Coordinates of C-alpha atoms in Angstrom, one line a residue:
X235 CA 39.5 -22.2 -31.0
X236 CA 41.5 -24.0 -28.2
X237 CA 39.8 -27.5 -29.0
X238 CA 38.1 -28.9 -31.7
X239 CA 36.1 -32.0 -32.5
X240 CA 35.8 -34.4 -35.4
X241 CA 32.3 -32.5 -36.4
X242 CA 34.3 -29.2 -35.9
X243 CA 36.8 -29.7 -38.2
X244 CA 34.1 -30.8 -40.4
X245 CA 32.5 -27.7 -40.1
X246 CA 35.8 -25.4 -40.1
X247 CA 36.7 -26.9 -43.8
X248 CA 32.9 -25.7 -45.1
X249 CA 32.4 -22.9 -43.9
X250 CA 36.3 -22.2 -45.0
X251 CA 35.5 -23.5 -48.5
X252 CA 32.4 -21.0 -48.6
X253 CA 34.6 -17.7 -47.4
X254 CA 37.1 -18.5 -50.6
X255 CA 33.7 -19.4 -52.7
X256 CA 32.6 -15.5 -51.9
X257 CA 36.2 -14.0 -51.9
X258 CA 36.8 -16.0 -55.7
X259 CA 33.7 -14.4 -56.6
X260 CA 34.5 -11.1 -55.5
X261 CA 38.1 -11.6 -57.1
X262 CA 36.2 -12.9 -60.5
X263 CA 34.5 -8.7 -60.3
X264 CA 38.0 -7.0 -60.0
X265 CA 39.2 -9.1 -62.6
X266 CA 35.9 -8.0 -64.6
X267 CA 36.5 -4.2 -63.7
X268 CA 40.4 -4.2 -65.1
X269 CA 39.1 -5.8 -68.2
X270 CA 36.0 -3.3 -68.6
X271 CA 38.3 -0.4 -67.7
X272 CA 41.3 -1.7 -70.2
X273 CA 38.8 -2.4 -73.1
X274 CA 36.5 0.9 -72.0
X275 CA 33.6 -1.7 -71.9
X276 CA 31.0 0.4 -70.0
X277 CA 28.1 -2.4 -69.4
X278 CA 30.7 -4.5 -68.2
X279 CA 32.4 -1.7 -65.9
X280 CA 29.3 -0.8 -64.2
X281 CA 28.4 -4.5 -63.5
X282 CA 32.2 -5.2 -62.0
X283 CA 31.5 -1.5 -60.3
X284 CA 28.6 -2.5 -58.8
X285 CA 29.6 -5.9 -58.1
X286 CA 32.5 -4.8 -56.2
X287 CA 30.6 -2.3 -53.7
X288 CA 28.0 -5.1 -52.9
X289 CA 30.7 -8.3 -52.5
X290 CA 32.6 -5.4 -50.1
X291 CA 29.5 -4.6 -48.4
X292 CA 28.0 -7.5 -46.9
X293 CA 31.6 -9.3 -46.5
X294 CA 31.9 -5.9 -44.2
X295 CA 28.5 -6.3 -42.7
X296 CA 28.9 -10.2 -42.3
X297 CA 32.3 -9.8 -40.5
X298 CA 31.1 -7.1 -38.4
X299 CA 28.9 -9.8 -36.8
X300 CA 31.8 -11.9 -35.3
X301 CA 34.8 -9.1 -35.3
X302 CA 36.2 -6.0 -36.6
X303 CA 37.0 -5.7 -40.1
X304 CA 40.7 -6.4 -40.7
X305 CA 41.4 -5.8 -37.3
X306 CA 40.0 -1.8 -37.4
X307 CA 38.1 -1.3 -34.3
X308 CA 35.2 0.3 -36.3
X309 CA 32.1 1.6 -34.5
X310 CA 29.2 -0.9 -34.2
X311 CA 31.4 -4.0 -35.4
X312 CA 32.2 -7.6 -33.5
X313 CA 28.8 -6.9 -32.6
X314 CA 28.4 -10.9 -31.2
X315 CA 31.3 -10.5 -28.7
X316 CA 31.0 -6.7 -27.9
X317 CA 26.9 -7.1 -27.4
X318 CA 27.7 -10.7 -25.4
X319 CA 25.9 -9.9 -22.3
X320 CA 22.7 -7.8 -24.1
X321 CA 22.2 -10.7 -26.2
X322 CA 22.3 -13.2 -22.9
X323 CA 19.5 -11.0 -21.5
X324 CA 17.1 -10.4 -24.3
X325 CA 17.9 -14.3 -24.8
X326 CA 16.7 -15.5 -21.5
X327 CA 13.6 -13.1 -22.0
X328 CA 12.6 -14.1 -25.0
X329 CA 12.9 -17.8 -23.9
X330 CA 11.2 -17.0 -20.4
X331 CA 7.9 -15.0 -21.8
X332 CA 7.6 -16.7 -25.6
X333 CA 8.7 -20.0 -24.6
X334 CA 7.6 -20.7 -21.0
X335 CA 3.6 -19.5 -22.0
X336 CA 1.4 -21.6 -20.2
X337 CA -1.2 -21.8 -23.1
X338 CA 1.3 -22.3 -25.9
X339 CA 2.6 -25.0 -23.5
X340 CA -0.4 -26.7 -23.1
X341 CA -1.7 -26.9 -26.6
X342 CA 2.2 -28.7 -27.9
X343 CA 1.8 -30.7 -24.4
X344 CA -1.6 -32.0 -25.5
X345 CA -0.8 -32.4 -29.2
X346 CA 2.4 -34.3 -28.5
X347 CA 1.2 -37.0 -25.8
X348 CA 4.0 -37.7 -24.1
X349 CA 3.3 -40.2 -21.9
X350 CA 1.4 -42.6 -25.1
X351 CA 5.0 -42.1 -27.4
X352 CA 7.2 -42.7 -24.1
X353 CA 5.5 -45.8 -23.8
X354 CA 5.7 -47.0 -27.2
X355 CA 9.1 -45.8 -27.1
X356 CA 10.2 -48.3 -24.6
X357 CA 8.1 -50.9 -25.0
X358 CA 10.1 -51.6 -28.4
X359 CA 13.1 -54.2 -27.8
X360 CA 15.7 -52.1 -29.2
X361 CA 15.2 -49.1 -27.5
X362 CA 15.0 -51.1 -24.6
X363 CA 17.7 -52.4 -25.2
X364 CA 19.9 -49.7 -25.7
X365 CA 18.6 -48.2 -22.0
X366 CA 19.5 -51.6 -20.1
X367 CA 23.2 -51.3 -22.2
X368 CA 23.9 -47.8 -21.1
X369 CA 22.7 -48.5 -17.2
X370 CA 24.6 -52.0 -17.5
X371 CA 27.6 -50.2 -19.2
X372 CA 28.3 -47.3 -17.5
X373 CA 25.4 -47.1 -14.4
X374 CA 26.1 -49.8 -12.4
X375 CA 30.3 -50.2 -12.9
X376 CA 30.1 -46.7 -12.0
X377 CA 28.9 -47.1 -8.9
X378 CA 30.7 -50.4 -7.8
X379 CA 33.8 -47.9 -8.9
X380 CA 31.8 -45.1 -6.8
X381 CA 31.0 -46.9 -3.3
X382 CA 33.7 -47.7 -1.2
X383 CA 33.5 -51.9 -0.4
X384 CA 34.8 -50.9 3.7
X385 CA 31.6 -49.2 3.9
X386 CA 29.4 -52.0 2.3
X387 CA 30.9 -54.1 4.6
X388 CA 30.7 -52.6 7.9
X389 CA 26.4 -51.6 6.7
X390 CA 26.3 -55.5 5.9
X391 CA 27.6 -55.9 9.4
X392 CA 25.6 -53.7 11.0
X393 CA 22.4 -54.7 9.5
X394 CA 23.2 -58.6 10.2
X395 CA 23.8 -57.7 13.9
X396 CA 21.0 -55.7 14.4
X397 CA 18.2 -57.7 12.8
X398 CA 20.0 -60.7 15.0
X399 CA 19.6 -59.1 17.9
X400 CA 16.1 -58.1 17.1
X401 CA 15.2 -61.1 16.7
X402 CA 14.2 -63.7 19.9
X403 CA 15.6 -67.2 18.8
X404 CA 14.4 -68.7 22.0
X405 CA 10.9 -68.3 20.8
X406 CA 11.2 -69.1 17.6
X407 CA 13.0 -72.3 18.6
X408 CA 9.9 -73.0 21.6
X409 CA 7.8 -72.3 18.6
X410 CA 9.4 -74.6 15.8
X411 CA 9.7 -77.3 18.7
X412 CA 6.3 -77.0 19.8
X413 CA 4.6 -79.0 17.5
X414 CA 7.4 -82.5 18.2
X415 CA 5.3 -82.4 21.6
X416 CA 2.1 -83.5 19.7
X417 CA 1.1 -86.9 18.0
X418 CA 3.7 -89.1 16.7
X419 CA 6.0 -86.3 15.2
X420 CA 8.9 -86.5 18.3
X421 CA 8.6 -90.4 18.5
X422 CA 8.6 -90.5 14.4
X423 CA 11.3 -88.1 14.1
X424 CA 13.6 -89.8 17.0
X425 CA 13.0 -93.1 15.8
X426 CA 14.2 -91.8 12.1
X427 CA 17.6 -89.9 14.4
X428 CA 18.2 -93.2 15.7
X429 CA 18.3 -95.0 12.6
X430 CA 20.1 -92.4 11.1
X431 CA 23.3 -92.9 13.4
X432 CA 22.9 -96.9 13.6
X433 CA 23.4 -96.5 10.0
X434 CA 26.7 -94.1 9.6
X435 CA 27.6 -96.2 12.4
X436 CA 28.0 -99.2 10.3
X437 CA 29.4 -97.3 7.5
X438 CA 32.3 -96.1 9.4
X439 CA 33.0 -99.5 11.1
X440 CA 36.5 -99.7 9.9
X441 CA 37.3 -96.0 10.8
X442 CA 36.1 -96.9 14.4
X443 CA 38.4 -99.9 14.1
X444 CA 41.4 -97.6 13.3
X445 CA 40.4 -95.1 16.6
X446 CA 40.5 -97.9 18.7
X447 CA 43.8 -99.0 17.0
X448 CA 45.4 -95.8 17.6
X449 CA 44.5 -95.8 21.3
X450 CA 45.1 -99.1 22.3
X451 CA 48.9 -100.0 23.8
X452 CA 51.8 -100.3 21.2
X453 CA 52.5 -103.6 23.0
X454 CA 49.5 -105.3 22.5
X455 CA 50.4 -105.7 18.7
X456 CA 46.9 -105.0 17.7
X457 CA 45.5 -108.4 19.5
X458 CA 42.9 -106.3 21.5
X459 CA 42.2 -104.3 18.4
X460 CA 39.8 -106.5 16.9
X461 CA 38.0 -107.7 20.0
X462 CA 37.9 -104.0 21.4
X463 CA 36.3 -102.9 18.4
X464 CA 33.8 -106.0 18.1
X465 CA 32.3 -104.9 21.5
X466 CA 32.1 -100.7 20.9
X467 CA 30.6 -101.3 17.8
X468 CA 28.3 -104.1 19.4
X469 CA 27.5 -102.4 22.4
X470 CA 26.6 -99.4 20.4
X471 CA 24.4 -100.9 18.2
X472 CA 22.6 -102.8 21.0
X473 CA 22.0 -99.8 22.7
X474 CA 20.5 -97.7 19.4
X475 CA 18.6 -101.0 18.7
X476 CA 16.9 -100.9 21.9
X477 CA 16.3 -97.3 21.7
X478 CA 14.3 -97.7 19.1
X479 CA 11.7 -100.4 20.7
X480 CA 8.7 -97.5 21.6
X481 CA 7.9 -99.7 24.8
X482 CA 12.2 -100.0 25.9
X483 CA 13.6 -98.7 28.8
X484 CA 16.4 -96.8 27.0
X485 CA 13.8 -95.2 24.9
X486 CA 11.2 -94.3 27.6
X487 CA 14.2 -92.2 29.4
X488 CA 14.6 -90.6 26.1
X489 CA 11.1 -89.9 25.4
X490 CA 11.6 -88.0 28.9
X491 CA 14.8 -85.8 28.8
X492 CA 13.6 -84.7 25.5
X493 CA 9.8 -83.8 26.6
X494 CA 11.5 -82.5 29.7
X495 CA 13.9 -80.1 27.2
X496 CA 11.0 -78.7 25.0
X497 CA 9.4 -77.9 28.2
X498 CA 12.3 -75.5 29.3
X499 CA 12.2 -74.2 25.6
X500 CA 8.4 -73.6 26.2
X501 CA 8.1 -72.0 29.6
X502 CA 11.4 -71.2 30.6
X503 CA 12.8 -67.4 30.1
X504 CA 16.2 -68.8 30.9
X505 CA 17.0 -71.2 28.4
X506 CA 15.4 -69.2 25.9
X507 CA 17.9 -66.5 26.9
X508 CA 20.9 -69.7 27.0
X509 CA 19.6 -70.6 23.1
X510 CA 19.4 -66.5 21.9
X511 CA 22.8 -66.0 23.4
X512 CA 24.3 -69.3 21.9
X513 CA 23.3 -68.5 18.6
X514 CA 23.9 -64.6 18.9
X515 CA 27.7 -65.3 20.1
X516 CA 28.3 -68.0 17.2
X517 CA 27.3 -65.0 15.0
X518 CA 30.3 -63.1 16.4
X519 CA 32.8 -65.6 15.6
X520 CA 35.6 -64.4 13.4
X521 CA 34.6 -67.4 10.6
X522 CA 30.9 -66.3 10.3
X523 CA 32.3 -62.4 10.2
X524 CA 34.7 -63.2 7.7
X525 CA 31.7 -64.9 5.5
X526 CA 29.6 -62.1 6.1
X527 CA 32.6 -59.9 4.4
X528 CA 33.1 -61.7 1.7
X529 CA 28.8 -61.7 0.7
X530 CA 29.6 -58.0 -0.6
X531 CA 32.7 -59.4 -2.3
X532 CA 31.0 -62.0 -3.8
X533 CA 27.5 -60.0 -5.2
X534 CA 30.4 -57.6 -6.5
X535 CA 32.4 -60.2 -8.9
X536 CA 29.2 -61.6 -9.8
X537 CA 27.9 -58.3 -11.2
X538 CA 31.2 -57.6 -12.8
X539 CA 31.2 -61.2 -14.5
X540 CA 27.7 -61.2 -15.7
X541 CA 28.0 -57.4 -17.6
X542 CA 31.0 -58.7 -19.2
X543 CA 28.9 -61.0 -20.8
X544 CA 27.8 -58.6 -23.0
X545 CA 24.8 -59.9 -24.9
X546 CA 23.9 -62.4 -22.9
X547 CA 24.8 -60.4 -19.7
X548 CA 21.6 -61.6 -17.4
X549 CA 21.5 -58.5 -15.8
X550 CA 21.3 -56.5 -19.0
X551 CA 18.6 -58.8 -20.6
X552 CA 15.9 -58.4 -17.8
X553 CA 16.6 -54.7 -17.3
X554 CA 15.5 -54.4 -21.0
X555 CA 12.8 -56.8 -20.2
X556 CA 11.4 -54.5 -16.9
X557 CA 11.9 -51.6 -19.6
X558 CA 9.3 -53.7 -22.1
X559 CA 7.4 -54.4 -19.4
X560 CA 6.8 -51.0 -18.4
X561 CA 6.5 -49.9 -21.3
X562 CA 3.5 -52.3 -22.7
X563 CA 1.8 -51.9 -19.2
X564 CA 1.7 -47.8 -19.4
X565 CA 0.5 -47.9 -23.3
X566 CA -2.3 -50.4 -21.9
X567 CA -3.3 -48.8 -19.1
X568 CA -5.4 -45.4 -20.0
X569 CA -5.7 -44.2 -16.6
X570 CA -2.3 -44.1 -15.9
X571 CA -1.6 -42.8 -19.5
X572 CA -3.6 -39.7 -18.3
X573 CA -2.1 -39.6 -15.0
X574 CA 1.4 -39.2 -16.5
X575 CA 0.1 -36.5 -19.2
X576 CA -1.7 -34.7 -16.3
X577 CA 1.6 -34.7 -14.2
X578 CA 3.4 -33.1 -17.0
X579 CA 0.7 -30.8 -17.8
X580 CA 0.1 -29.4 -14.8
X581 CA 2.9 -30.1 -12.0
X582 CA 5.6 -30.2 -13.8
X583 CA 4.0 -27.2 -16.0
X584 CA 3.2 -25.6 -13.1
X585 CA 7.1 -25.6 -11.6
X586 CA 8.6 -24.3 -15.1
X587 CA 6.3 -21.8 -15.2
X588 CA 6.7 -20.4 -11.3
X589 CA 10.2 -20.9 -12.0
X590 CA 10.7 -19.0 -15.7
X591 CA 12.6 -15.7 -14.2
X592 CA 14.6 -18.2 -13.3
X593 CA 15.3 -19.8 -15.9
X594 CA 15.6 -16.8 -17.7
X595 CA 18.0 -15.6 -15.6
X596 CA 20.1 -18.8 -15.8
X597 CA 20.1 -18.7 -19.4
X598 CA 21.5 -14.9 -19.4
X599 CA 23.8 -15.7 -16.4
X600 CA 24.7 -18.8 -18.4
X601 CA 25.5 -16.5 -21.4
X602 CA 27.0 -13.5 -19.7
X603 CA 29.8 -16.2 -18.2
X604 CA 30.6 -17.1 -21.5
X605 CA 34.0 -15.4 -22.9
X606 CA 33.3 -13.2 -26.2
X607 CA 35.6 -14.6 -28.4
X608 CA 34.8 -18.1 -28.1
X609 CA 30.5 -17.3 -28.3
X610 CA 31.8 -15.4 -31.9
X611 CA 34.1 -18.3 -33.1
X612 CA 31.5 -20.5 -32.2
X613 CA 28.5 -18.9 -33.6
X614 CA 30.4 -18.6 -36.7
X615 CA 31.4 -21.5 -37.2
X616 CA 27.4 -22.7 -36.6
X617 CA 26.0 -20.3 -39.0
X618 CA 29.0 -18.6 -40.9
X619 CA 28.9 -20.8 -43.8
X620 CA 25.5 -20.0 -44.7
X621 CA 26.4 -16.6 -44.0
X622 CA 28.7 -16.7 -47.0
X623 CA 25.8 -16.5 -49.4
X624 CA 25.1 -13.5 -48.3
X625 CA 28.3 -12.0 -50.0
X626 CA 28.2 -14.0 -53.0
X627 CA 24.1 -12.8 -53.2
X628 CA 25.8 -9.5 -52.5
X629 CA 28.5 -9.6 -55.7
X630 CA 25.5 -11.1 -58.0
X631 CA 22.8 -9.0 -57.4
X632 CA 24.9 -5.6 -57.2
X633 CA 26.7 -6.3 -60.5
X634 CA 23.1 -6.9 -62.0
X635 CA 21.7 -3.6 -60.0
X636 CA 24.5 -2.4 -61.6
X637 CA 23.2 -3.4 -65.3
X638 CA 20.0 -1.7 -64.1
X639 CA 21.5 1.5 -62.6
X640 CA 23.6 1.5 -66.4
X641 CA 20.3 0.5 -68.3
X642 CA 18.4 3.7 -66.5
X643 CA 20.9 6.0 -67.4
X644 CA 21.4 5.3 -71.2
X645 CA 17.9 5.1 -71.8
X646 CA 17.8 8.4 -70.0
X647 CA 20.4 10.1 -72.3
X648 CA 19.0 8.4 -75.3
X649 CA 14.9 9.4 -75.2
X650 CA 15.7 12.6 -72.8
X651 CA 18.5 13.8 -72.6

């Protein structure tokens, strides 16, 4: 055989062990026969005799089965490779009209349950867990191996840009805003703004110090710093302080450019179209593009990182946990139990059973294709070894019909004859 497994070798040493079993045996008769003939023993000649034609016989017939007989292309031998293609056909038939029998089908379908023990089957933790290994094993790294990350890239990019451009911004944003426009939530959430930036503007004091530094002239020697920065800072904070009296000038012209903004949001079509196109064009710049690239890139390593995890891979432990799930909700839910069992039953029955020629046909075709030799070798090495008793059967009980044959014959001469 070109190539052999572990279990073949395993089964190439039996079944080579139970060919010299027979052939010793058969060797152990000749030996018997020189003896019987040397010492004219005649019981023990016609047991050897007949031991000798039956060991001969079935290794001949037992042979003939796989090839010819040292080689001698006898008629009706290497019946297995010679008969290859007959034994394709009557195969696929038998397995098409014994097998594929919509009553015998039916009876084992109903006995057997499948859908109760495939439930119980997964709802069990290991065998859930050896699903989620094999899927988190070899399922998913084969396909991160199998898709190409250009193409998840450019679909991540088109879907982005299409579901952006379905989408109106302008009226979500009149929308969002509509609501500042009613009661105290604009004057609440300005006031809050404004207290907001009077804050950071205190915090960052000395960095406004060091602006002013910076642009101030060299020859002042940093005289005008201090003052300079006294009156921005104070001036600003004057002016938020002011803006956030309710009843102030400052914050009454506020109150108005912003009412007067949502209002465009609201009812006009052209700053809805200014905001829409605003947002839409900072989705096309190169930094957003190059973020939305790297989201694939990113899903990717964290996939690859978690199933290296093994054990305490994430994405593992709640596949198993679906597969539980599934499994306890089929085995407690009847209906469903029946659905399942009625699917198999009668779809699925019903498409191996309009389909059995076919299948038939595949299994001869499969067959046929087969080359002779190896269907022999292999066949022989499934079933040889027990075909080995058959010869050693055959030296046994010929030397003992033998015994009989020699038994017959001298009671014959001794009452008769």
């Amino acid at each position: 055989m070109e190539t052999a497994t572990d279990q073949d070798i395993v089964k190439i040493k039996a079944l080579r062990k139970m060919q010299a079993s027979a052939l010793a045996l058969l060797g152990f008769a000749v030996l018997l026969f020189i003896i019987a003939i040397y010492f004219k023993i005649p019981m023990l000649q016609a047991f050897s005799e007949a031991a000798m034609v039956g060991g001969i016989a079935d290794w001949f017939a037992v042979v003939a089965l796989f090839r010819h007989p040292l080689g001698i292309p006898i008629w009706h031998t290497a019946i297995i490779p010679t008969k290859k293609n007959e034994i394709g056909e009557n195969l696929g038939n038998f397995v098409s009209e014994e097998f594929l029998n919509r009553e015998k089908l039916e009876i084992k379908l109903d006995e057997f349950n499948f859908a109760t023990k495939a439930s119980e089957w997964l709802s069990q933790e290991e065998n859930a867990d050896k699903i989620a290994n094999a899927v988190a094993v070899n399922i998913i790294p084969g396909i991160l191996k199998t898709i190409k990350d250009e193409d998840v890239r450019r679909f991540i990019q088109v879907q982005f840009k299409e579901k952006l451009e379905g989408i109106n911004f302008g009226d979500w944003v009149a929308l969002a805003l509509e609501p500042l426009q009613k009661g105290n939530v604009k004057d609440q959430l300005l006031t809050n703004l404004l207290e907001v930036i009077s804050s950071e503007l205190t915090n960052n004091k000395d960095l406004i110090r060091k602006k002013v530094k910076a642009s101030t002239p060299f020859l002042s020697f940093g005289l005008a710093d201090k003052s300079i920065t006294e009156g921005v800072f104070n001036g600003l904070q004057d002016f938020l302080n002011e803006a956030k009296k309710p009843e102030s000038e400052i914050r009454i012209k506020i109150d108005e450019y912003v009412y007067n903004f949502l209002e465009k949001v609201k009812n006009s079509e052209e700053m809805r179209i200014k905001i829409n196109d605003m947002i839409l064009s900072f989705a096309g710049k190169k930094e957003v593009q190059d973020y939305i690239n790297g989201i694939w890139d990113e899903i990717k390593l964290s996939i690859t990182n978690d199933l290296k995890k093994g054990d305490e891979s994430s994405i593992k432990n709640s596949i198993s946990g679906l597969i539980q799930t599934f499994g306890n909700g089929i085995k407690e839910d009847t209906i469903m139990i029946d659905k399942i069992n009625n699917f198999i039953k009668n779809d699925l029955l019903s498409v191996l059973l309009n389909n059995k020629k076919v299948i038939g046909d595949l299994i001869s075709s499969t067959v046929k294709s087969w080359d002779g030799k190896e269907v022999s070798e292999k066949l022989e090495l499934e079933i040889g070894k027990d075909l080995q008793y058959i010869r050693i059967n055959g030296t046994l009980v010929g030397g003992i019909i033998g015994l009989v044959i020699y038994g017959v014959e001298q009671l014959y001469h001794y009452f008769i004859v």
